[in-house]
Coordinates of C-alpha atoms (C1' of nucleotides) in Angstrom, one line a residue:
Chain H
M1 CA -40.5 -29.1 39.6
I2 CA -40.8 -25.2 39.2
L3 CA -44.3 -25.3 37.1
R4 CA -45.3 -27.3 40.4
A5 CA -44.3 -24.5 42.7
C6 CA -45.8 -22.1 40.8
A7 CA -48.8 -23.6 40.2
V8 CA -49.3 -23.3 44.1
S9 CA -48.3 -19.4 44.2
N10 CA -49.6 -18.6 41.2
P11 CA -54.0 -18.1 42.1
F12 CA -54.8 -17.9 38.1
L13 CA -53.5 -21.4 38.0
R14 CA -54.9 -22.9 41.4
R15 CA -58.2 -21.4 40.2
L16 CA -58.6 -22.5 36.7
A17 CA -56.8 -26.2 37.6
H18 CA -60.4 -26.5 39.6
G19 CA -62.1 -26.7 35.8
A20 CA -59.5 -29.1 33.9
P21 CA -55.9 -31.0 34.3
L22 CA -53.3 -28.0 33.2
T23 CA -50.4 -30.1 32.1
A24 CA -47.2 -28.8 33.5
A25 CA -46.5 -26.6 28.8
E26 CA -50.3 -25.1 30.1
C27 CA -49.6 -24.0 32.9
A28 CA -46.5 -22.8 31.5
A29 CA -48.9 -21.2 28.5
L30 CA -50.9 -19.7 30.9
V31 CA -48.7 -17.6 33.6
G32 CA -46.8 -16.7 29.4
L33 CA -50.4 -15.2 29.2
T34 CA -49.8 -12.7 32.4
R35 CA -46.7 -11.3 31.5
S36 CA -47.6 -8.0 31.4
Q37 CA -48.9 -7.0 35.2
R38 CA -49.1 -3.5 36.4
S39 CA -49.7 -2.5 40.2
V40 CA -53.8 -0.4 40.2
G41 CA -54.0 1.3 43.8
P42 CA -57.8 0.7 44.7
R43 CA -61.1 1.7 43.6
R44 CA -59.6 3.0 40.2
S45 CA -61.0 1.7 37.2
L46 CA -60.6 -0.7 35.1
V47 CA -63.8 -0.8 32.3
V48 CA -66.4 1.4 31.8
E49 CA -69.7 0.7 31.1
A50 CA -70.4 2.6 28.1
E51 CA -67.2 2.4 26.1
P52 CA -66.0 -1.7 24.7
V53 CA -64.2 -3.7 27.4
P54 CA -60.2 -3.0 25.8
R55 CA -59.1 -6.2 27.2
G56 CA -59.2 -9.2 29.2
L57 CA -57.2 -9.0 31.8
V58 CA -56.9 -11.0 35.6
V59 CA -56.7 -10.1 38.9
L60 CA -53.4 -11.4 40.2
E61 CA -53.4 -10.3 43.5
G62 CA -56.4 -7.8 45.0
W63 CA -60.4 -7.2 45.3
A64 CA -62.7 -6.2 41.9
C65 CA -66.0 -5.7 41.5
R66 CA -68.2 -5.6 38.2
S67 CA -71.0 -3.1 39.0
K68 CA -73.2 -0.7 37.2
V69 CA -75.3 2.5 38.2
L70 CA -78.7 3.1 37.9
R71 CA -79.7 7.0 36.5
D72 CA -80.4 8.1 40.8
G73 CA -77.4 7.1 42.0
Q74 CA -77.4 3.2 43.4
R75 CA -75.2 1.1 42.4
Q76 CA -75.3 -3.0 42.5
I77 CA -72.0 -4.5 42.5
T78 CA -72.9 -7.7 40.4
D79 CA -69.5 -9.9 40.5
L80 CA -66.5 -9.9 42.6
L81 CA -63.5 -10.2 41.1
L82 CA -61.5 -12.1 43.5
P83 CA -57.9 -13.6 42.4
G84 CA -57.5 -15.7 39.9
D85 CA -61.0 -14.2 38.2
I86 CA -60.7 -13.3 34.6
H87 CA -62.0 -10.7 32.7
L88 CA -62.2 -12.0 29.0
Q89 CA -62.6 -9.3 26.3
H90 CA -65.2 -10.1 24.3
A91 CA -63.7 -8.7 21.7
G92 CA -65.4 -6.7 19.1
L93 CA -68.7 -8.7 20.0
S94 CA -70.4 -5.3 21.0
E95 CA -69.5 -1.5 21.5
H96 CA -70.8 -1.4 25.1
A97 CA -69.4 -2.9 27.8
G98 CA -72.9 -3.4 30.2
H99 CA -70.8 -3.0 32.9
A100 CA -67.9 -1.1 35.2
L101 CA -65.2 -2.3 36.2
D102 CA -63.2 -1.5 39.2
T103 CA -60.7 -1.9 41.7
L104 CA -61.4 -2.1 45.5
S105 CA -58.3 -3.0 46.9
T106 CA -54.5 -2.5 45.6
C107 CA -54.9 -4.9 42.9
T108 CA -52.2 -6.9 40.3
I109 CA -53.9 -6.7 36.8
A110 CA -52.8 -8.8 34.3
E111 CA -53.8 -7.9 30.7
I112 CA -54.1 -10.4 28.3
D113 CA -53.5 -9.8 24.3
P114 CA -57.0 -11.1 22.7
G115 CA -54.1 -13.4 19.6
Q116 CA -52.0 -14.6 22.1
L117 CA -55.2 -15.7 24.1
A118 CA -57.3 -17.3 21.0
A119 CA -54.0 -18.7 20.0
L120 CA -53.7 -20.6 22.9
I121 CA -57.3 -22.1 23.5
E122 CA -56.3 -23.6 20.0
R123 CA -53.3 -25.2 21.1
W124 CA -54.6 -26.2 25.1
P125 CA -57.0 -28.5 24.9
G126 CA -56.6 -28.3 29.1
V127 CA -56.9 -24.0 28.4
A128 CA -59.5 -24.5 26.5
R129 CA -61.6 -26.1 28.7
A130 CA -60.4 -24.5 31.8
L131 CA -61.5 -21.2 30.0
R132 CA -65.4 -22.9 29.4
W133 CA -64.9 -24.0 32.9
S134 CA -64.3 -20.3 33.9
S135 CA -67.6 -18.5 32.6
L136 CA -69.5 -21.7 33.9
Q137 CA -68.4 -20.3 36.7
T138 CA -69.3 -16.8 36.1
E139 CA -72.4 -17.5 35.2
S140 CA -73.1 -20.1 37.7
I141 CA -71.5 -17.2 40.7
L142 CA -74.3 -14.9 38.7
R143 CA -77.3 -17.3 39.0
E144 CA -76.8 -17.7 42.6
A145 CA -76.3 -14.0 43.6
L146 CA -79.9 -14.1 41.9
T147 CA -81.2 -16.4 44.1
N148 CA -79.7 -15.3 47.2
N149 CA -80.6 -11.2 47.4
G150 CA -84.3 -12.0 45.3
R151 CA -84.8 -14.8 48.2
R152 CA -83.2 -15.2 51.6
S153 CA -83.5 -13.0 54.8
A154 CA -80.9 -9.8 55.2
S155 CA -78.3 -11.7 58.0
R156 CA -78.5 -14.8 55.6
R157 CA -77.8 -13.8 52.5
L158 CA -74.2 -11.9 54.3
A159 CA -73.6 -14.7 55.5
H160 CA -74.0 -16.5 52.8
L161 CA -71.9 -14.3 51.1
I162 CA -69.2 -14.9 53.1
C163 CA -69.4 -18.6 52.8
E164 CA -68.8 -17.9 49.3
I165 CA -65.9 -15.6 49.8
L166 CA -63.8 -17.9 51.9
A167 CA -64.1 -21.5 49.5
R168 CA -63.2 -19.4 46.7
L169 CA -60.4 -18.0 48.5
R170 CA -59.5 -21.2 49.9
A171 CA -59.5 -22.0 45.6
V172 CA -56.7 -20.1 45.4
G173 CA -54.8 -20.9 48.7
M174 CA -55.8 -17.2 50.1
V175 CA -57.4 -18.0 53.3
D176 CA -55.1 -19.0 56.4
D177 CA -56.6 -20.8 59.3
G178 CA -59.9 -19.2 58.5
G179 CA -58.5 -15.8 58.1
F180 CA -58.2 -13.4 55.1
A181 CA -58.3 -9.7 53.7
W182 CA -61.2 -8.0 53.5
P183 CA -60.7 -5.0 51.4
L184 CA -65.2 -4.8 51.7
T185 CA -66.3 -1.5 53.2
Q186 CA -69.8 -1.9 54.9
D187 CA -70.8 0.3 51.7
D188 CA -69.9 -2.0 49.0
L189 CA -71.8 -4.7 51.1
G190 CA -74.2 -2.7 50.3
D191 CA -74.1 -2.5 47.3
V192 CA -73.1 -7.1 47.0
T193 CA -76.3 -7.6 48.9
S194 CA -78.6 -5.3 47.9
M195 CA -79.5 -3.1 51.2
T196 CA -78.3 0.0 52.6
S197 CA -74.4 0.0 54.6
V198 CA -76.7 0.7 57.6
H199 CA -78.2 -2.6 57.8
V200 CA -75.8 -3.9 56.1
N201 CA -73.5 -3.1 60.0
R202 CA -76.5 -4.4 61.6
M203 CA -76.4 -7.6 60.3
V204 CA -72.4 -7.6 61.1
K205 CA -73.0 -7.0 64.6
E206 CA -75.6 -9.9 64.8
L207 CA -72.9 -12.7 62.9
R208 CA -70.3 -11.2 65.4
T209 CA -72.4 -12.1 68.4
A210 CA -73.4 -15.6 67.9
G211 CA -70.2 -15.3 67.4
L212 CA -69.5 -16.6 63.4
I213 CA -67.2 -14.2 62.6
V214 CA -64.4 -11.7 63.3
L215 CA -64.4 -8.5 61.4
A216 CA -61.9 -5.7 62.1
R217 CA -59.4 -4.0 60.9
R218 CA -60.1 -4.8 57.5
R219 CA -59.6 -8.4 58.1
M220 CA -62.2 -11.2 58.3
T221 CA -61.7 -14.6 60.6
V222 CA -65.2 -17.1 59.7
L223 CA -64.6 -19.0 64.0
D224 CA -67.5 -21.5 62.7
A225 CA -67.6 -22.1 59.3
E226 CA -69.5 -25.1 59.9
R227 CA -72.6 -23.3 61.2
L228 CA -71.8 -20.3 59.1
A229 CA -72.9 -22.2 56.2
A230 CA -75.7 -23.9 58.1
S231 CA -77.1 -21.4 58.9
C232 CA -78.1 -19.9 55.6
D233 CA -78.6 -23.2 53.4
F234 CA -75.0 -22.7 52.4
R235 CA -74.0 -25.1 49.0
P236 CA -70.6 -25.1 47.3
E237 CA -72.0 -27.2 44.8
Y238 CA -72.2 -24.0 42.0
L239 CA -69.1 -22.9 42.5
H240 CA -67.9 -25.9 40.0
L241 CA -64.8 -26.3 42.9
A242 CA -62.6 -29.3 42.5
P243 CA -63.9 -32.0 46.3
G244 CA -61.2 -31.7 47.9
R245 CA -60.2 -28.6 47.5
T246 CA -63.8 -26.5 49.6
A247 CA -63.6 -28.7 53.0
P248 CA -63.3 -26.4 56.0
A249 CA -59.9 -28.7 56.2
E250 CA -57.4 -29.5 54.5
Chain I
M1 CA -83.9 -17.2 -1.5
I2 CA -85.1 -20.2 0.5
L3 CA -82.5 -19.6 2.9
R4 CA -83.2 -15.9 4.1
A5 CA -87.3 -16.7 4.4
C6 CA -86.2 -19.3 7.3
A7 CA -83.8 -16.5 8.7
V8 CA -87.1 -14.9 8.4
S9 CA -89.0 -17.3 10.4
N10 CA -86.4 -19.3 12.7
P11 CA -86.5 -16.9 16.1
F12 CA -82.8 -19.1 16.6
L13 CA -81.2 -17.9 13.0
R14 CA -83.3 -14.1 14.2
R15 CA -81.8 -14.2 17.3
L16 CA -78.0 -15.2 16.4
A17 CA -78.6 -12.9 13.8
H18 CA -77.6 -9.6 17.1
G19 CA -74.0 -11.5 17.4
A20 CA -72.8 -12.1 14.3
P21 CA -73.9 -11.8 9.8
L22 CA -74.4 -14.9 9.2
T23 CA -73.8 -15.8 6.0
A24 CA -76.5 -18.4 3.9
A25 CA -74.1 -21.8 4.7
E26 CA -73.9 -20.7 8.1
C27 CA -78.1 -20.3 8.0
A28 CA -77.8 -23.4 7.0
A29 CA -75.7 -25.5 9.4
L30 CA -77.6 -23.4 12.4
V31 CA -80.7 -25.3 11.0
G32 CA -79.2 -28.0 10.2
L33 CA -78.0 -28.1 13.8
T34 CA -81.9 -28.4 15.2
R35 CA -83.0 -30.8 13.0
S36 CA -84.1 -32.8 16.4
Q37 CA -87.2 -30.8 17.6
R38 CA -89.2 -32.4 19.9
S39 CA -92.7 -30.7 21.6
V40 CA -92.9 -30.2 25.5
G41 CA -95.6 -29.2 27.5
P42 CA -96.0 -26.6 29.8
R43 CA -94.5 -26.4 33.2
R44 CA -92.2 -29.2 32.6
S45 CA -88.4 -30.3 33.7
L46 CA -86.3 -30.1 30.9
V47 CA -83.3 -29.8 33.9
V48 CA -82.8 -31.2 37.2
E49 CA -80.4 -29.3 39.5
A50 CA -78.1 -31.9 40.8
E51 CA -77.5 -33.8 37.8
P52 CA -75.2 -33.0 34.6
V53 CA -76.9 -31.2 31.4
P54 CA -77.4 -34.5 29.1
R55 CA -77.0 -32.1 26.2
G56 CA -77.8 -28.7 25.0
L57 CA -80.8 -27.5 23.9
V58 CA -82.0 -24.8 21.7
V59 CA -86.2 -23.2 22.1
L60 CA -87.8 -22.5 19.2
E61 CA -91.1 -21.5 20.1
G62 CA -92.4 -21.4 23.8
W63 CA -91.2 -20.2 26.8
A64 CA -89.0 -21.7 29.6
C65 CA -86.7 -20.8 32.7
R66 CA -83.9 -21.8 34.3
S67 CA -84.7 -21.5 38.8
K68 CA -83.3 -22.3 41.8
V69 CA -85.3 -23.5 44.6
L70 CA -84.1 -23.5 48.6
R71 CA -84.1 -25.5 51.0
D72 CA -87.8 -24.4 52.8
G73 CA -88.6 -24.2 48.9
Q74 CA -89.0 -20.4 48.1
R75 CA -87.8 -20.5 44.7
Q76 CA -86.3 -18.2 42.1
I77 CA -86.0 -17.9 38.4
T78 CA -82.7 -17.1 37.0
D79 CA -83.9 -16.6 33.5
L80 CA -86.0 -16.7 31.3
L81 CA -84.9 -18.8 27.8
L82 CA -87.7 -16.9 25.1
P83 CA -87.8 -18.5 21.7
G84 CA -84.4 -18.4 20.3
D85 CA -82.7 -18.7 23.8
I86 CA -80.3 -22.2 23.4
H87 CA -78.8 -23.5 26.5
L88 CA -75.6 -25.0 26.3
Q89 CA -75.1 -28.2 28.0
H90 CA -71.0 -27.8 30.0
A91 CA -70.2 -30.9 28.6
G92 CA -68.1 -33.2 30.8
L93 CA -67.4 -29.6 32.8
S94 CA -69.6 -30.5 35.7
E95 CA -71.6 -33.3 37.2
H96 CA -73.8 -30.5 39.2
A97 CA -76.3 -28.5 36.0
G98 CA -76.9 -25.9 39.3
H99 CA -79.6 -24.9 38.6
A100 CA -83.2 -25.8 37.2
L101 CA -84.9 -25.9 33.6
D102 CA -88.2 -26.3 33.1
T103 CA -91.4 -24.6 29.6
L104 CA -93.1 -22.6 31.5
S105 CA -95.5 -22.5 27.8
T106 CA -95.4 -25.5 25.5
C107 CA -92.3 -25.8 23.9
T108 CA -90.7 -26.6 21.0
I109 CA -87.3 -28.0 21.8
A110 CA -84.5 -28.8 19.6
E111 CA -82.2 -30.9 21.0
I112 CA -78.0 -30.3 19.9
D113 CA -75.6 -33.3 19.3
P114 CA -72.1 -31.5 20.9
G115 CA -69.8 -32.9 18.4
Q116 CA -72.4 -32.0 15.5
L117 CA -72.2 -28.2 17.0
A118 CA -68.3 -28.2 17.4
A119 CA -67.4 -29.0 13.9
L120 CA -69.7 -26.2 13.4
I121 CA -67.7 -24.2 15.8
E122 CA -64.2 -25.0 14.0
R123 CA -66.2 -24.3 10.8
W124 CA -67.8 -21.5 10.8
P125 CA -66.6 -18.2 12.4
G126 CA -69.7 -16.4 12.2
V127 CA -71.5 -19.8 14.7
A128 CA -69.0 -19.3 16.9
R129 CA -69.1 -15.6 17.2
A130 CA -72.6 -15.6 17.4
L131 CA -72.3 -18.4 20.1
R132 CA -69.6 -16.1 21.8
W133 CA -72.9 -13.3 21.8
S134 CA -75.1 -15.1 22.8
S135 CA -73.1 -15.9 26.6
L136 CA -72.4 -12.8 26.2
Q137 CA -76.0 -11.3 25.8
T138 CA -76.9 -14.4 28.8
E139 CA -74.8 -12.8 31.4
S140 CA -75.7 -9.4 30.5
I141 CA -79.6 -10.4 31.3
L142 CA -78.3 -11.9 34.5
R143 CA -76.3 -8.5 35.8
E144 CA -79.1 -6.3 35.1
A145 CA -82.0 -9.0 36.8
L146 CA -79.9 -9.0 40.0
T147 CA -80.0 -4.8 39.5
N148 CA -83.5 -4.8 38.5
N149 CA -83.8 -6.8 41.5
G150 CA -81.7 -5.1 44.2
R151 CA -81.8 -2.1 43.7
R152 CA -85.4 -1.0 42.0
S153 CA -88.9 -0.6 43.8
A154 CA -91.3 -2.8 42.8
S155 CA -93.0 -1.5 40.5
R156 CA -90.6 0.2 38.6
R157 CA -88.9 -3.6 38.6
L158 CA -91.8 -5.4 36.5
A159 CA -91.5 -2.5 34.4
H160 CA -88.0 -3.0 33.5
L161 CA -88.7 -7.1 33.3
I162 CA -92.0 -5.8 30.7
C163 CA -89.2 -3.7 29.0
E164 CA -86.6 -6.4 28.4
I165 CA -89.1 -8.8 26.9
L166 CA -90.6 -7.1 24.8
A167 CA -86.9 -6.2 23.3
R168 CA -85.8 -9.6 23.1
L169 CA -88.8 -10.8 22.2
R170 CA -88.9 -8.1 19.5
A171 CA -86.2 -8.7 18.5
V172 CA -87.2 -12.0 17.6
G173 CA -89.8 -10.5 15.5
M174 CA -92.6 -12.1 18.0
V175 CA -94.0 -9.3 19.1
D176 CA -97.2 -8.2 16.9
D177 CA -98.4 -4.8 17.3
G178 CA -97.2 -4.5 20.9
G179 CA -98.9 -7.3 22.1
F180 CA -97.1 -10.7 22.8
A181 CA -97.8 -14.2 24.3
W182 CA -97.3 -14.5 27.9
P183 CA -97.8 -17.4 29.3
L184 CA -96.0 -16.6 32.9
T185 CA -99.1 -16.8 36.1
Q186 CA -98.0 -13.3 39.4
D187 CA -96.3 -16.6 41.3
D188 CA -93.8 -16.7 38.3
L189 CA -93.7 -13.2 37.6
G190 CA -93.1 -12.7 41.4
D191 CA -89.7 -15.8 41.6
V192 CA -88.5 -14.0 38.5
T193 CA -88.7 -10.0 39.9
S194 CA -88.3 -11.7 43.7
M195 CA -91.8 -10.2 45.0
T196 CA -95.3 -12.4 46.1
S197 CA -97.2 -12.6 43.9
V198 CA -100.2 -11.3 45.8
H199 CA -97.6 -7.9 45.7
V200 CA -97.2 -9.0 41.9
N201 CA -100.6 -8.2 41.1
R202 CA -100.6 -4.9 42.8
M203 CA -98.2 -3.8 40.6
V204 CA -100.2 -5.0 37.8
K205 CA -102.6 -2.7 38.6
E206 CA -100.3 -0.2 39.1
L207 CA -99.3 -0.3 35.4
R208 CA -102.6 -1.1 33.8
T209 CA -104.4 1.7 35.2
A210 CA -101.3 4.9 34.7
G211 CA -102.6 3.1 30.6
L212 CA -99.0 1.5 30.0
I213 CA -100.4 -1.8 29.9
V214 CA -103.0 -4.7 29.4
L215 CA -102.6 -8.0 30.3
A216 CA -105.5 -10.3 30.1
R217 CA -106.2 -14.2 28.6
R218 CA -102.6 -15.1 29.0
R219 CA -101.7 -12.2 26.8
M220 CA -99.4 -9.0 27.1
T221 CA -99.7 -5.8 25.3
V222 CA -97.5 -3.1 26.0
L223 CA -99.7 0.4 25.1
D224 CA -97.2 3.1 25.0
A225 CA -93.7 1.2 25.1
E226 CA -92.2 5.0 25.6
R227 CA -93.6 5.1 28.5
L228 CA -92.7 2.3 29.7
A229 CA -89.4 2.3 29.2
A230 CA -89.3 5.8 31.0
S231 CA -90.5 4.9 33.2
C232 CA -88.2 2.3 34.6
D233 CA -85.0 3.8 33.8
F234 CA -85.5 1.0 31.0
R235 CA -81.7 1.1 28.9
P236 CA -81.2 -1.4 26.1
E237 CA -77.8 -1.1 24.9
Y238 CA -76.9 -4.6 28.1
L239 CA -79.4 -6.9 25.8
H240 CA -76.4 -5.8 22.8
L241 CA -78.7 -6.6 20.4
A242 CA -78.3 -5.3 16.9
P243 CA -80.3 -1.3 16.5
G244 CA -82.7 -1.1 15.1
R245 CA -84.3 -4.4 15.6
T246 CA -85.2 -3.1 19.2
A247 CA -86.5 0.3 18.6
P248 CA -90.5 0.4 18.9
A249 CA -91.8 0.8 15.1
E250 CA -89.7 -1.1 12.5
Chain M
dC1 C1' -53.9 16.7 66.9
dG2 C1' -57.6 18.3 64.3
dC3 C1' -58.8 15.5 59.2
dT4 C1' -61.9 11.9 56.5
dG5 C1' -63.4 8.4 55.2
dT6 C1' -66.6 4.7 58.2
dA7 C1' -69.1 1.4 61.4
dT8 C1' -72.4 2.2 65.1
dT9 C1' -76.4 2.7 67.1
dG10 C1' -81.5 4.8 67.6
dA11 C1' -86.3 6.6 66.4
dC12 C1' -88.9 6.1 63.0
dC13 C1' -91.5 4.7 58.5
dT14 C1' -93.1 2.5 54.1
dC15 C1' -92.2 -1.1 51.3
dC16 C1' -93.8 -5.1 50.5
dT17 C1' -94.6 -9.6 52.7
dT18 C1' -98.4 -12.7 55.0
dC19 C1' -102.5 -13.9 55.8
dA20 C1' -107.3 -14.6 54.9
dA21 C1' -111.3 -14.3 52.1
dA22 C1' -113.6 -14.1 48.1
dT23 C1' -114.0 -13.3 43.2
dG24 C1' -113.1 -14.5 38.7
dC25 C1' -112.5 -17.5 34.9
dG26 C1' -111.3 -22.2 31.8
dG27 C1' -112.3 -26.5 31.3
dT28 C1' -115.8 -30.3 32.3
dG29 C1' -119.9 -33.8 32.3
dG30 C1' -124.2 -33.5 33.2
Chain A
dC1 C1' -127.2 -24.0 29.0
dC2 C1' -125.7 -24.7 33.3
dA3 C1' -123.5 -26.4 37.8
dC4 C1' -119.4 -27.2 39.6
dC5 C1' -114.4 -27.6 40.2
dG6 C1' -109.7 -26.4 39.9
dC7 C1' -106.2 -22.5 39.6
dA8 C1' -105.5 -18.2 38.7
dT9 C1' -106.4 -13.7 40.1
dT10 C1' -108.1 -9.6 42.7
dT11 C1' -108.5 -7.0 47.5
dG12 C1' -108.8 -6.3 52.5
dA13 C1' -106.4 -5.7 57.2
dA14 C1' -103.1 -5.8 59.8
dG15 C1' -97.3 -7.3 60.5
dG16 C1' -92.3 -6.6 59.7
dA17 C1' -88.4 -6.5 57.5
dG18 C1' -85.2 -3.0 55.6
dG19 C1' -84.7 1.8 55.0
dT20 C1' -84.5 6.5 56.1
dC21 C1' -83.1 9.9 59.1
dA22 C1' -79.7 12.2 61.8
dA23 C1' -76.5 11.9 65.7
dT24 C1' -71.9 9.7 67.5
dA25 C1' -68.2 7.5 67.9
dC26 C1' -63.8 5.8 66.5
dA27 C1' -59.9 4.6 63.3
dG28 C1' -55.9 6.1 60.4
dC29 C1' -53.2 9.3 58.8
dG30 C1' -50.7 14.6 57.5

DNA sequence: CGCTGTATTGACCTCCTTCAAATGCGGTGG
DNA sequence: CCACCGCATTTGAAGGAGGTCAATACAGCG
C-alpha cells in the first residue's frame, strides 16, 4: 500500500505516529500539507529572533536548531530540530519570535500553510492529537535539557545529548546500526550543552577512549548504547516515544 | 461591571488577557472553569513524574514549580508557576508526566475538567487563542531559562530570574511598589538557577550590597528595576506580555 | 599546494562547589 | 519572658571542574 510505504520513508509521518495512531486518510492529509518543499543550504537563517514567525515549517531532511544570542555574543542553542520535527508559527500571537531558527546542515524544508493546517486539525482528530503530542514532546525535551545542562557533569551531559539524538533519530528511522550523520561542529555542540568548544573536545575524547562512540568525518556511531545510557542516567521516557521504537534493537 | 472587576482581581483572567482580548462572556466562561477550588499547603506534591497527569489545574494564589530529580538526588526546577499560570493535562497523550509538580507556598488551586475545557475552546475563539498564547509563553520562558542558566554568570543569572518574576507578577497585578511575596528558600533558588545554595547566598548578598534588592522575611523588594534589568541584559519581549503592563510604572 | 575552518592539546586561571561551622530566626512549650 | 528546637541563612577555607588563551595539527577544497 502506497500510504504505508510513504509513512515508513517520511520522517514527518513516522514521528507523528508516535503521538497518535494515524489513519491512511490522515497520513495522506499530512503529506499534502508538506507539498511545498524547498532545499536550504547549511547555516542559513529561517527565522530571526526579533521578527514574527512568517509561517510554520517541517524539517524533512537535515538538522536545524533554535537559538538565542546574548548581547555579548554568546549563543545558546535551545533545541535541535531533527528530521520530522515541526516548527509551528504562532500565528499572530506575537510580533517577536523569541528565538532564531537556523539550519545546521543542508535541509529539506516544507512550508506549512496556516489555514490548511487549521482545517486539518478541525477535520482529523488523529492529526490534532499528534500535533498536541508534538508540542508536548518539544516542551519535555526543553525541560530535560535544562536539567541536563544544569545538573550533570560535562561528560554525562554530552553523553545524554548523544543518547537523546540517537533515540529521536531512531524514532524516525534514520539510524543505521548505531551510526548516523552528525552535522554539528564542536562549537555547535558547546552551544547546545552550555560549554566551550575546547571542553567539548576533551569530553568527546573521553567518550571515544571509553569505547562508547566513534565520531569522525561528520558521522557519529554509538558503539555501546546501553553503556552510554547507563553512564549518564538516560531514561527515554521523557521523549514520549512509542515503546519498542527507542530500544537499541528493533 | 462585575466581570471587569473580576478580571482585575483574578490572576487567571489577568494573565490570559495578555494573550488575547477576552470578551465578557469569555471571561465568565473561564471563571466558571475554575469553580472547583481547593487550598493546598506548601511543599505538597500535585503531580508525580512517572505517573500520568491526573487533570489540568490553574494556580490562583501562591507559587508552585515543575521539577526533575536525578538518580543521585540532584534537583532541577525547570519552571515556576506563579498566580494565573496553568498546567494543562495532556489528556491521554502519555502515561508519564515527565516532571513533578509541587507547591512552594500555600496555594489555591483550581482543578480543570478536561471536557469542559475542550468545550470552551471549541465555543470561544478568544479562549482558544489565549490558551495557545499561554503555552507559547511557557515554552519561551523555558528557552530563556536554558539560555540564562547556560550562558550567564551566577549573579546575572539570579538578577535575570528576579526581573522575570517581577515582570510576570506585575502582569497579574501582584506587585506593590516593587515588592512582592517571595516563598523561595535559597535551596529552591539554587535548584532554579542551577547553582548551590551557598553560591546563591553570595549572589544575593552581592545584589543586596549593590542596592538593587531587599530580601528579608520571605519578601522581595526590587529597589531599582531598571538598573537590575540593565545589569543582566533582561529584555522582557520573550514573555510576550501586552505592552505597558511590564514597565516599572503603570 | 596553499587556504580556511575545524579539531586537538597544553598551561594557567577562576568561578563555583564542597565541606564545615556559626549565626540568626520563627515557633513552641515552660 | 525565656529556653530550646529546627530550619534557613551566612561565612570561611580549600579544591576542582571547566574556562581562557594560544599554539599546533589536520581535513576538505579550490
